[in-house]
Amino acid sequence: MKQLPTLGIIGGNGWLGSALGRSVLTHGLVAPDQLVVTTSRSGHHYQAWPEVTCVDSADALVELADVVIVSVRPEQFDTLSLSLEMRLVISLMAKVPISTLARATGSERIVRAMPNAAAAVGHSYTPWYATPEVASDERGWVHRLLSTCGPSDEVKEEAQIEYLTALTGSGPAFPALLADALISHAMTQGVSELVARRGVLHTLSGASQLMLEENTSPAQLVERFLDYGGTTTEGLNAMLDSGFRQAVHQGLDAAHEAARHTPY
Ligand SMILES: NC(=O)C1=CN([C@@H]2O[C@H](COP(=O)(O)OP(=O)(O)OC[C@H]3O[C@@H](n4cnc5c(N)ncnc54)[C@H](O)[C@@H]3O)[C@@H](O)[C@H]2O)C=CC1
Ligand SMILES: O=C(O)[C@@H]1CCC=N1
């Protein structure tokens, strides 16, 4: 792979594509004049970098890019006609397996990566899988690229990407649901929305920091509070008795099933 490849993002003005595009620019992984993105109706996310090239079609992007990231919706992929035989292809799409990507692009050098919505603020967790044809220097570059928007790990089986699509790709929505349940309860108790929201969001991020920095597993923290015999113990026991774990596991099973269901 040449030292400074031109990067193209099909869907680079979308939710996830723009988050990645902006973070590679912010981290200097590619220079603005080495980035090409397709335009979209949803807006232009690169005002701060006027040298970024915006093109109106995937065909025009493919003319300019050495490495192509595909970040359209799974059901939109079918409308693309891509001839990328010699190119490294990085798909961010859920539901579209390597076999379909290889058939549609003609490339054997394919990476399936699964960032999440927190990429927009540099806090995604991004697992990725590469086909054996992706060289080790390219893997290093892909890792640096994906790590611009948060921690990133290579996994050795494509099936893990399908599962992690549900666990971490969809993941930010699940603590958001918990946060919403906590906030709406607080408001029924007369807590102002401002205090409820700040309290809940800082409690969730504080709990994550506590477990990360003290290297405490979530199971250990739960166990410690179950043994403590205080108010937290009462709250945890009531949630567990109401089927909290079963509800979470059913949700993950449903998301995993959806991730395995290719639209083609
Ligand atoms: N949004 C998220 O939290 C996550 C999304 N993903 C995956 O990322 C991919 C993109 O998702 P989002 O960014 O959420 O969707 P989005 O709808 O915000 O972005 C898709 C973009 O693709 C563009 N597009 C569609 N068809 C095109 C075509 N033929 N040529 C050029 N551009 C085209 C659209 O104009 C749009 O800007 C999806 O496949 C999704 O599964 C993966 C993990 C998390
Ligand atoms: O919900 C979705 O389909 C996308 C893929 C993973 C996260 N968001």
GROMACS .gro file of C-alpha atoms and ligand atoms in nm:
model
  316
    1MET     CA    1   0.000   0.000   0.000
    2LYS     CA    2   0.136   0.343  -0.085
    3GLN     CA    3   0.242   0.558   0.209
    4LEU     CA    4  -0.036   0.818   0.190
    5PRO     CA    5  -0.340   0.662   0.025
    6THR     CA    6  -0.636   0.870  -0.083
    7LEU     CA    7  -0.929   0.764   0.131
    8GLY     CA    8  -1.282   0.757  -0.008
    9ILE     CA    9  -1.592   0.724   0.211
   10ILE     CA   10  -1.912   0.628   0.030
   11GLY     CA   11  -2.171   0.765   0.273
   12GLY     CA   12  -1.908   0.998   0.421
   13ASN     CA   13  -2.174   1.259   0.494
   14GLY     CA   14  -2.393   1.011   0.684
   15TRP     CA   15  -2.414   0.960   1.059
   16LEU     CA   16  -2.131   0.709   1.097
   17GLY     CA   17  -1.931   0.793   0.782
   18SER     CA   18  -1.903   1.159   0.882
   19ALA     CA   19  -1.797   1.065   1.237
   20LEU     CA   20  -1.512   0.854   1.100
   21GLY     CA   21  -1.424   1.108   0.829
   22ARG     CA   22  -1.399   1.388   1.082
   23SER     CA   23  -1.194   1.183   1.326
   24VAL     CA   24  -0.934   1.074   1.067
   25LEU     CA   25  -0.894   1.442   0.974
   26THR     CA   26  -0.878   1.560   1.336
   27HIS     CA   27  -0.609   1.301   1.412
   28GLY     CA   28  -0.415   1.382   1.094
   29LEU     CA   29  -0.433   1.024   0.968
   30VAL     CA   30  -0.524   1.160   0.625
   31ALA     CA   31  -0.477   1.515   0.501
   32PRO     CA   32  -0.795   1.696   0.392
   33ASP     CA   33  -0.687   1.685   0.026
   34GLN     CA   34  -0.654   1.305   0.058
   35LEU     CA   35  -1.017   1.255   0.162
   36VAL     CA   36  -1.305   1.210  -0.082
   37VAL     CA   37  -1.665   1.176   0.033
   38THR     CA   38  -2.001   1.142  -0.138
   39THR     CA   39  -2.246   1.424  -0.075
   40SER     CA   40  -2.586   1.368   0.085
   41ARG     CA   41  -2.913   1.546   0.152
   42SER     CA   42  -2.847   1.529   0.527
   43GLY     CA   43  -2.580   1.799   0.523
   44HIS     CA   44  -2.212   1.868   0.482
   45HIS     CA   45  -1.989   1.777   0.774
   46TYR     CA   46  -1.652   1.904   0.649
   47GLN     CA   47  -1.688   2.285   0.652
   48ALA     CA   48  -1.372   2.309   0.863
   49TRP     CA   49  -1.174   2.130   0.589
   50PRO     CA   50  -1.253   2.297   0.253
   51GLU     CA   51  -0.986   2.085   0.082
   52VAL     CA   52  -1.198   1.770   0.128
   53THR     CA   53  -1.330   1.658  -0.210
   54CYS     CA   54  -1.708   1.606  -0.228
   55VAL     CA   55  -1.836   1.406  -0.523
   56ASP     CA   56  -2.194   1.333  -0.620
   57SER     CA   57  -2.164   0.961  -0.687
   58ALA     CA   58  -1.989   0.648  -0.572
   59ASP     CA   59  -1.857   0.606  -0.929
   60ALA     CA   60  -1.680   0.943  -0.910
   61LEU     CA   61  -1.537   0.853  -0.569
   62VAL     CA   62  -1.400   0.522  -0.693
   63GLU     CA   63  -1.211   0.712  -0.967
   64LEU     CA   64  -1.018   0.904  -0.698
   65ALA     CA   65  -0.975   0.674  -0.398
   66ASP     CA   66  -0.706   0.416  -0.322
   67VAL     CA   67  -0.890   0.281  -0.017
   68VAL     CA   68  -1.271   0.274  -0.016
   69ILE     CA   69  -1.486   0.279   0.299
   70VAL     CA   70  -1.848   0.178   0.243
   71SER     CA   71  -2.083   0.343   0.493
   72VAL     CA   72  -2.425   0.331   0.331
   73ARG     CA   73  -2.724   0.154   0.487
   74PRO     CA   74  -2.724  -0.223   0.424
   75GLU     CA   75  -3.032  -0.195   0.202
   76GLN     CA   76  -2.864   0.084  -0.003
   77PHE     CA   77  -2.558  -0.128  -0.081
   78ASP     CA   78  -2.748  -0.321  -0.345
   79THR     CA   79  -2.790  -0.002  -0.551
   80LEU     CA   80  -2.413   0.051  -0.577
   81SER     CA   81  -2.210  -0.086  -0.863
   82LEU     CA   82  -1.848  -0.099  -0.749
   83SER     CA   83  -1.547  -0.233  -0.930
   84LEU     CA   84  -1.268  -0.234  -0.670
   85GLU     CA   85  -1.053  -0.534  -0.767
   86MET     CA   86  -0.720  -0.376  -0.669
   87ARG     CA   87  -0.847  -0.177  -0.374
   88LEU     CA   88  -0.859  -0.227   0.003
   89VAL     CA   89  -1.230  -0.213   0.095
   90ILE     CA   90  -1.348  -0.132   0.448
   91SER     CA   91  -1.716  -0.191   0.517
   92LEU     CA   92  -1.886  -0.035   0.819
   93MET     CA   93  -2.218  -0.191   0.725
   94ALA     CA   94  -2.417  -0.423   0.948
   95LYS     CA   95  -2.576  -0.727   0.784
   96VAL     CA   96  -2.355  -0.744   0.472
   97PRO     CA   97  -2.116  -1.041   0.491
   98ILE     CA   98  -1.768  -1.059   0.338
   99SER     CA   99  -1.894  -1.307   0.075
  100THR     CA  100  -2.143  -1.047  -0.055
  101LEU     CA  101  -1.884  -0.767  -0.036
  102ALA     CA  102  -1.632  -0.975  -0.233
  103ARG     CA  103  -1.887  -1.066  -0.499
  104ALA     CA  104  -2.012  -0.707  -0.535
  105THR     CA  105  -1.669  -0.535  -0.541
  106GLY     CA  106  -1.441  -0.795  -0.698
  107SER     CA  107  -1.192  -0.730  -0.416
  108GLU     CA  108  -1.048  -0.996  -0.187
  109ARG     CA  109  -0.885  -0.741   0.046
  110ILE     CA  110  -1.181  -0.663   0.268
  111VAL     CA  111  -1.218  -0.537   0.624
  112ARG     CA  112  -1.550  -0.551   0.813
  113ALA     CA  113  -1.543  -0.298   1.095
  114MET     CA  114  -1.820  -0.219   1.341
  115PRO     CA  115  -1.789   0.122   1.510
  116ASN     CA  116  -2.076   0.266   1.711
  117ALA     CA  117  -2.254   0.598   1.747
  118ALA     CA  118  -2.001   0.721   2.006
  119ALA     CA  119  -1.754   0.755   1.715
  120ALA     CA  120  -1.898   1.106   1.683
  121VAL     CA  121  -1.724   1.200   2.011
  122GLY     CA  122  -1.415   0.978   1.979
  123HIS     CA  123  -1.548   0.708   2.214
  124SER     CA  124  -1.654   0.427   1.984
  125TYR     CA  125  -1.541   0.072   2.047
  126THR     CA  126  -1.459  -0.075   1.706
  127PRO     CA  127  -1.395  -0.444   1.645
  128TRP     CA  128  -1.282  -0.540   1.293
  129TYR     CA  129  -1.215  -0.849   1.088
  130ALA     CA  130  -0.987  -0.868   0.784
  131THR     CA  131  -0.970  -1.132   0.512
  132PRO     CA  132  -0.638  -1.323   0.491
  133GLU     CA  133  -0.551  -1.122   0.175
  134VAL     CA  134  -0.516  -0.799   0.379
  135ALA     CA  135  -0.140  -0.750   0.434
  136SER     CA  136   0.003  -0.689   0.780
  137ASP     CA  137   0.109  -0.327   0.703
  138GLU     CA  138  -0.247  -0.261   0.582
  139ARG     CA  139  -0.385  -0.412   0.904
  140GLY     CA  140  -0.166  -0.171   1.102
  141TRP     CA  141  -0.300   0.123   0.901
  142VAL     CA  142  -0.663   0.005   0.937
  143HIS     CA  143  -0.611  -0.024   1.313
  144ARG     CA  144  -0.476   0.332   1.331
  145LEU     CA  145  -0.763   0.457   1.113
  146LEU     CA  146  -1.035   0.296   1.326
  147SER     CA  147  -0.860   0.390   1.651
  148THR     CA  148  -0.901   0.760   1.565
  149CYS     CA  149  -1.256   0.730   1.697
  150GLY     CA  150  -1.190   0.516   2.007
  151PRO     CA  151  -1.042   0.181   2.107
  152SER     CA  152  -1.033  -0.083   1.836
  153ASP     CA  153  -0.960  -0.459   1.831
  154GLU     CA  154  -0.899  -0.702   1.548
  155VAL     CA  155  -1.107  -1.020   1.580
  156LYS     CA  156  -1.021  -1.345   1.408
  157GLU     CA  157  -1.365  -1.461   1.294
  158GLU     CA  158  -1.626  -1.280   1.091
  159ALA     CA  159  -1.902  -1.434   1.307
  160GLN     CA  160  -1.773  -1.225   1.597
  161ILE     CA  161  -1.847  -0.908   1.399
  162GLU     CA  162  -2.205  -1.030   1.356
  163TYR     CA  163  -2.240  -1.076   1.732
  164LEU     CA  164  -2.055  -0.754   1.818
  165THR     CA  165  -2.285  -0.563   1.580
  166ALA     CA  166  -2.553  -0.634   1.841
  167LEU     CA  167  -2.339  -0.594   2.154
  168THR     CA  168  -2.125  -0.287   2.080
  169GLY     CA  169  -2.242  -0.161   1.738
  170SER     CA  170  -2.597  -0.119   1.866
  171GLY     CA  171  -2.455  -0.083   2.218
  172PRO     CA  172  -2.490   0.290   2.292
  173ALA     CA  173  -2.868   0.257   2.255
  174PHE     CA  174  -2.887   0.014   2.548
  175PRO     CA  175  -2.740   0.236   2.821
  176ALA     CA  176  -2.945   0.516   2.661
  177LEU     CA  177  -3.256   0.309   2.733
  178LEU     CA  178  -3.140   0.252   3.092
  179ALA     CA  179  -3.063   0.623   3.128
  180ASP     CA  180  -3.406   0.717   2.997
  181ALA     CA  181  -3.575   0.478   3.242
  182LEU     CA  182  -3.372   0.625   3.531
  183ILE     CA  183  -3.442   0.986   3.427
  184SER     CA  184  -3.815   0.937   3.373
  185HIS     CA  185  -3.843   0.772   3.717
  186ALA     CA  186  -3.651   1.060   3.879
  187MET     CA  187  -3.887   1.311   3.720
  188THR     CA  188  -4.192   1.135   3.864
  189GLN     CA  189  -4.026   1.193   4.205
  190GLY     CA  190  -4.008   1.568   4.145
  191VAL     CA  191  -3.641   1.589   4.042
  192SER     CA  192  -3.590   1.855   3.773
  193GLU     CA  193  -3.505   1.729   3.425
  194LEU     CA  194  -3.170   1.909   3.439
  195VAL     CA  195  -3.061   1.744   3.766
  196ALA     CA  196  -3.203   1.405   3.663
  197ARG     CA  197  -3.021   1.410   3.330
  198ARG     CA  198  -2.688   1.534   3.466
  199GLY     CA  199  -2.712   1.296   3.760
  200VAL     CA  200  -2.791   0.991   3.548
  201LEU     CA  201  -2.540   1.058   3.268
  202HIS     CA  202  -2.255   1.129   3.510
  203THR     CA  203  -2.352   0.825   3.716
  204LEU     CA  204  -2.335   0.602   3.406
  205SER     CA  205  -2.002   0.742   3.286
  206GLY     CA  206  -1.869   0.745   3.646
  207ALA     CA  207  -1.956   0.376   3.684
  208SER     CA  208  -1.772   0.297   3.358
  209GLN     CA  209  -1.468   0.496   3.470
  210LEU     CA  210  -1.469   0.323   3.809
  211MET     CA  211  -1.471  -0.023   3.650
  212LEU     CA  212  -1.210   0.073   3.386
  213GLU     CA  213  -0.970   0.252   3.621
  214GLU     CA  214  -0.994   0.010   3.913
  215ASN     CA  215  -1.002  -0.286   3.676
  216THR     CA  216  -1.311  -0.412   3.855
  217SER     CA  217  -1.544  -0.636   3.657
  218PRO     CA  218  -1.912  -0.539   3.646
  219ALA     CA  219  -1.989  -0.875   3.812
  220GLN     CA  220  -1.757  -0.786   4.102
  221LEU     CA  221  -1.914  -0.442   4.147
  222VAL     CA  222  -2.267  -0.589   4.146
  223GLU     CA  223  -2.160  -0.860   4.391
  224ARG     CA  224  -2.003  -0.604   4.621
  225PHE     CA  225  -2.328  -0.406   4.638
  226LEU     CA  226  -2.540  -0.723   4.673
  227ASP     CA  227  -2.327  -0.813   4.977
  228TYR     CA  228  -2.330  -0.459   5.117
  229GLY     CA  229  -2.677  -0.485   5.263
  230GLY     CA  230  -2.779  -0.124   5.194
  231THR     CA  231  -3.020   0.064   4.969
  232THR     CA  232  -2.835  -0.049   4.655
  233THR     CA  233  -2.887  -0.413   4.754
  234GLU     CA  234  -3.264  -0.358   4.772
  235GLY     CA  235  -3.267  -0.186   4.431
  236LEU     CA  236  -3.055  -0.453   4.262
  237ASN     CA  237  -3.259  -0.740   4.405
  238ALA     CA  238  -3.587  -0.585   4.288
  239MET     CA  239  -3.447  -0.529   3.936
  240LEU     CA  240  -3.311  -0.885   3.917
  241ASP     CA  241  -3.640  -1.030   4.045
  242SER     CA  242  -3.824  -0.834   3.774
  243GLY     CA  243  -3.626  -1.006   3.496
  244PHE     CA  244  -3.364  -0.740   3.422
  245ARG     CA  245  -3.105  -0.989   3.292
  246GLN     CA  246  -3.361  -1.181   3.084
  247ALA     CA  247  -3.483  -0.858   2.921
  248VAL     CA  248  -3.126  -0.759   2.830
  249HIS     CA  249  -3.042  -1.105   2.696
  250GLN     CA  250  -3.360  -1.116   2.485
  251GLY     CA  251  -3.275  -0.775   2.340
  252LEU     CA  252  -2.923  -0.889   2.249
  253ASP     CA  253  -3.058  -1.209   2.091
  254ALA     CA  254  -3.299  -1.005   1.879
  255ALA     CA  255  -3.028  -0.761   1.766
  256HIS     CA  256  -2.789  -1.051   1.691
  257GLU     CA  257  -3.055  -1.226   1.486
  258ALA     CA  258  -3.113  -0.904   1.290
  259ALA     CA  259  -2.737  -0.862   1.232
  260ARG     CA  260  -2.718  -1.211   1.080
  261HIS     CA  261  -3.007  -1.141   0.846
  262THR     CA  262  -2.861  -1.010   0.521
  263PRO     CA  263  -3.105  -0.809   0.307
  264TYR     CA  264  -2.986  -0.994  -0.008
  265LIG     N1  265  -2.537   0.477   1.295
  265LIG     C1  266  -2.477   0.387   1.373
  265LIG     O1  267  -2.477   0.398   1.499
  265LIG     C2  268  -2.406   0.271   1.313
  265LIG     C3  269  -2.417   0.242   1.180
  265LIG     N2  270  -2.351   0.133   1.128
  265LIG     C4  271  -2.359   0.105   0.986
  265LIG     O2  272  -2.309   0.217   0.916
  265LIG     C5  273  -2.373   0.228   0.790
  265LIG     C6  274  -2.418   0.372   0.771
  265LIG     O3  275  -2.512   0.401   0.869
  265LIG     P1  276  -2.553   0.550   0.909
  265LIG     O4  277  -2.435   0.639   0.896
  265LIG     O5  278  -2.623   0.540   1.037
  265LIG     O6  279  -2.658   0.583   0.794
  265LIG     P2  280  -2.692   0.724   0.725
  265LIG     O7  281  -2.823   0.706   0.657
  265LIG     O8  282  -2.678   0.836   0.822
  265LIG     O9  283  -2.576   0.740   0.618
  265LIG     C7  284  -2.575   0.672   0.495
  265LIG     C8  285  -2.519   0.769   0.393
  265LIG    O10  286  -2.502   0.698   0.271
  265LIG     C9  287  -2.541   0.784   0.164
  265LIG     N3  288  -2.573   0.702   0.048
  265LIG    C10  289  -2.676   0.615   0.036
  265LIG     N4  290  -2.675   0.557  -0.086
  265LIG    C11  291  -2.568   0.609  -0.152
  265LIG    C12  292  -2.515   0.591  -0.283
  265LIG     N5  293  -2.570   0.506  -0.371
  265LIG     N6  294  -2.404   0.660  -0.317
  265LIG    C13  295  -2.347   0.747  -0.230
  265LIG     N7  296  -2.393   0.769  -0.105
  265LIG    C14  297  -2.502   0.701  -0.067
  265LIG    C15  298  -2.658   0.862   0.220
  265LIG    O11  299  -2.682   0.982   0.146
  265LIG    C16  300  -2.611   0.888   0.362
  265LIG    O12  301  -2.537   1.008   0.370
  265LIG    C17  302  -2.490   0.130   0.791
  265LIG    O13  303  -2.463   0.022   0.705
  265LIG    C18  304  -2.500   0.084   0.935
  265LIG    O14  305  -2.535  -0.053   0.946
  265LIG    C19  306  -2.269   0.055   1.205
  265LIG    C20  307  -2.255   0.080   1.337
  265LIG    C21  308  -2.322   0.188   1.403
  266LIG     O1  309  -2.893  -0.028   1.417
  266LIG     C1  310  -2.824  -0.054   1.317
  266LIG     O2  311  -2.867  -0.125   1.226
  266LIG     C2  312  -2.683   0.001   1.309
  266LIG     C3  313  -2.584  -0.109   1.295
  266LIG     C4  314  -2.526  -0.128   1.429
  266LIG     C5  315  -2.568  -0.011   1.498
  266LIG     N1  316  -2.648   0.062   1.430
   0.00000   0.00000   0.00000
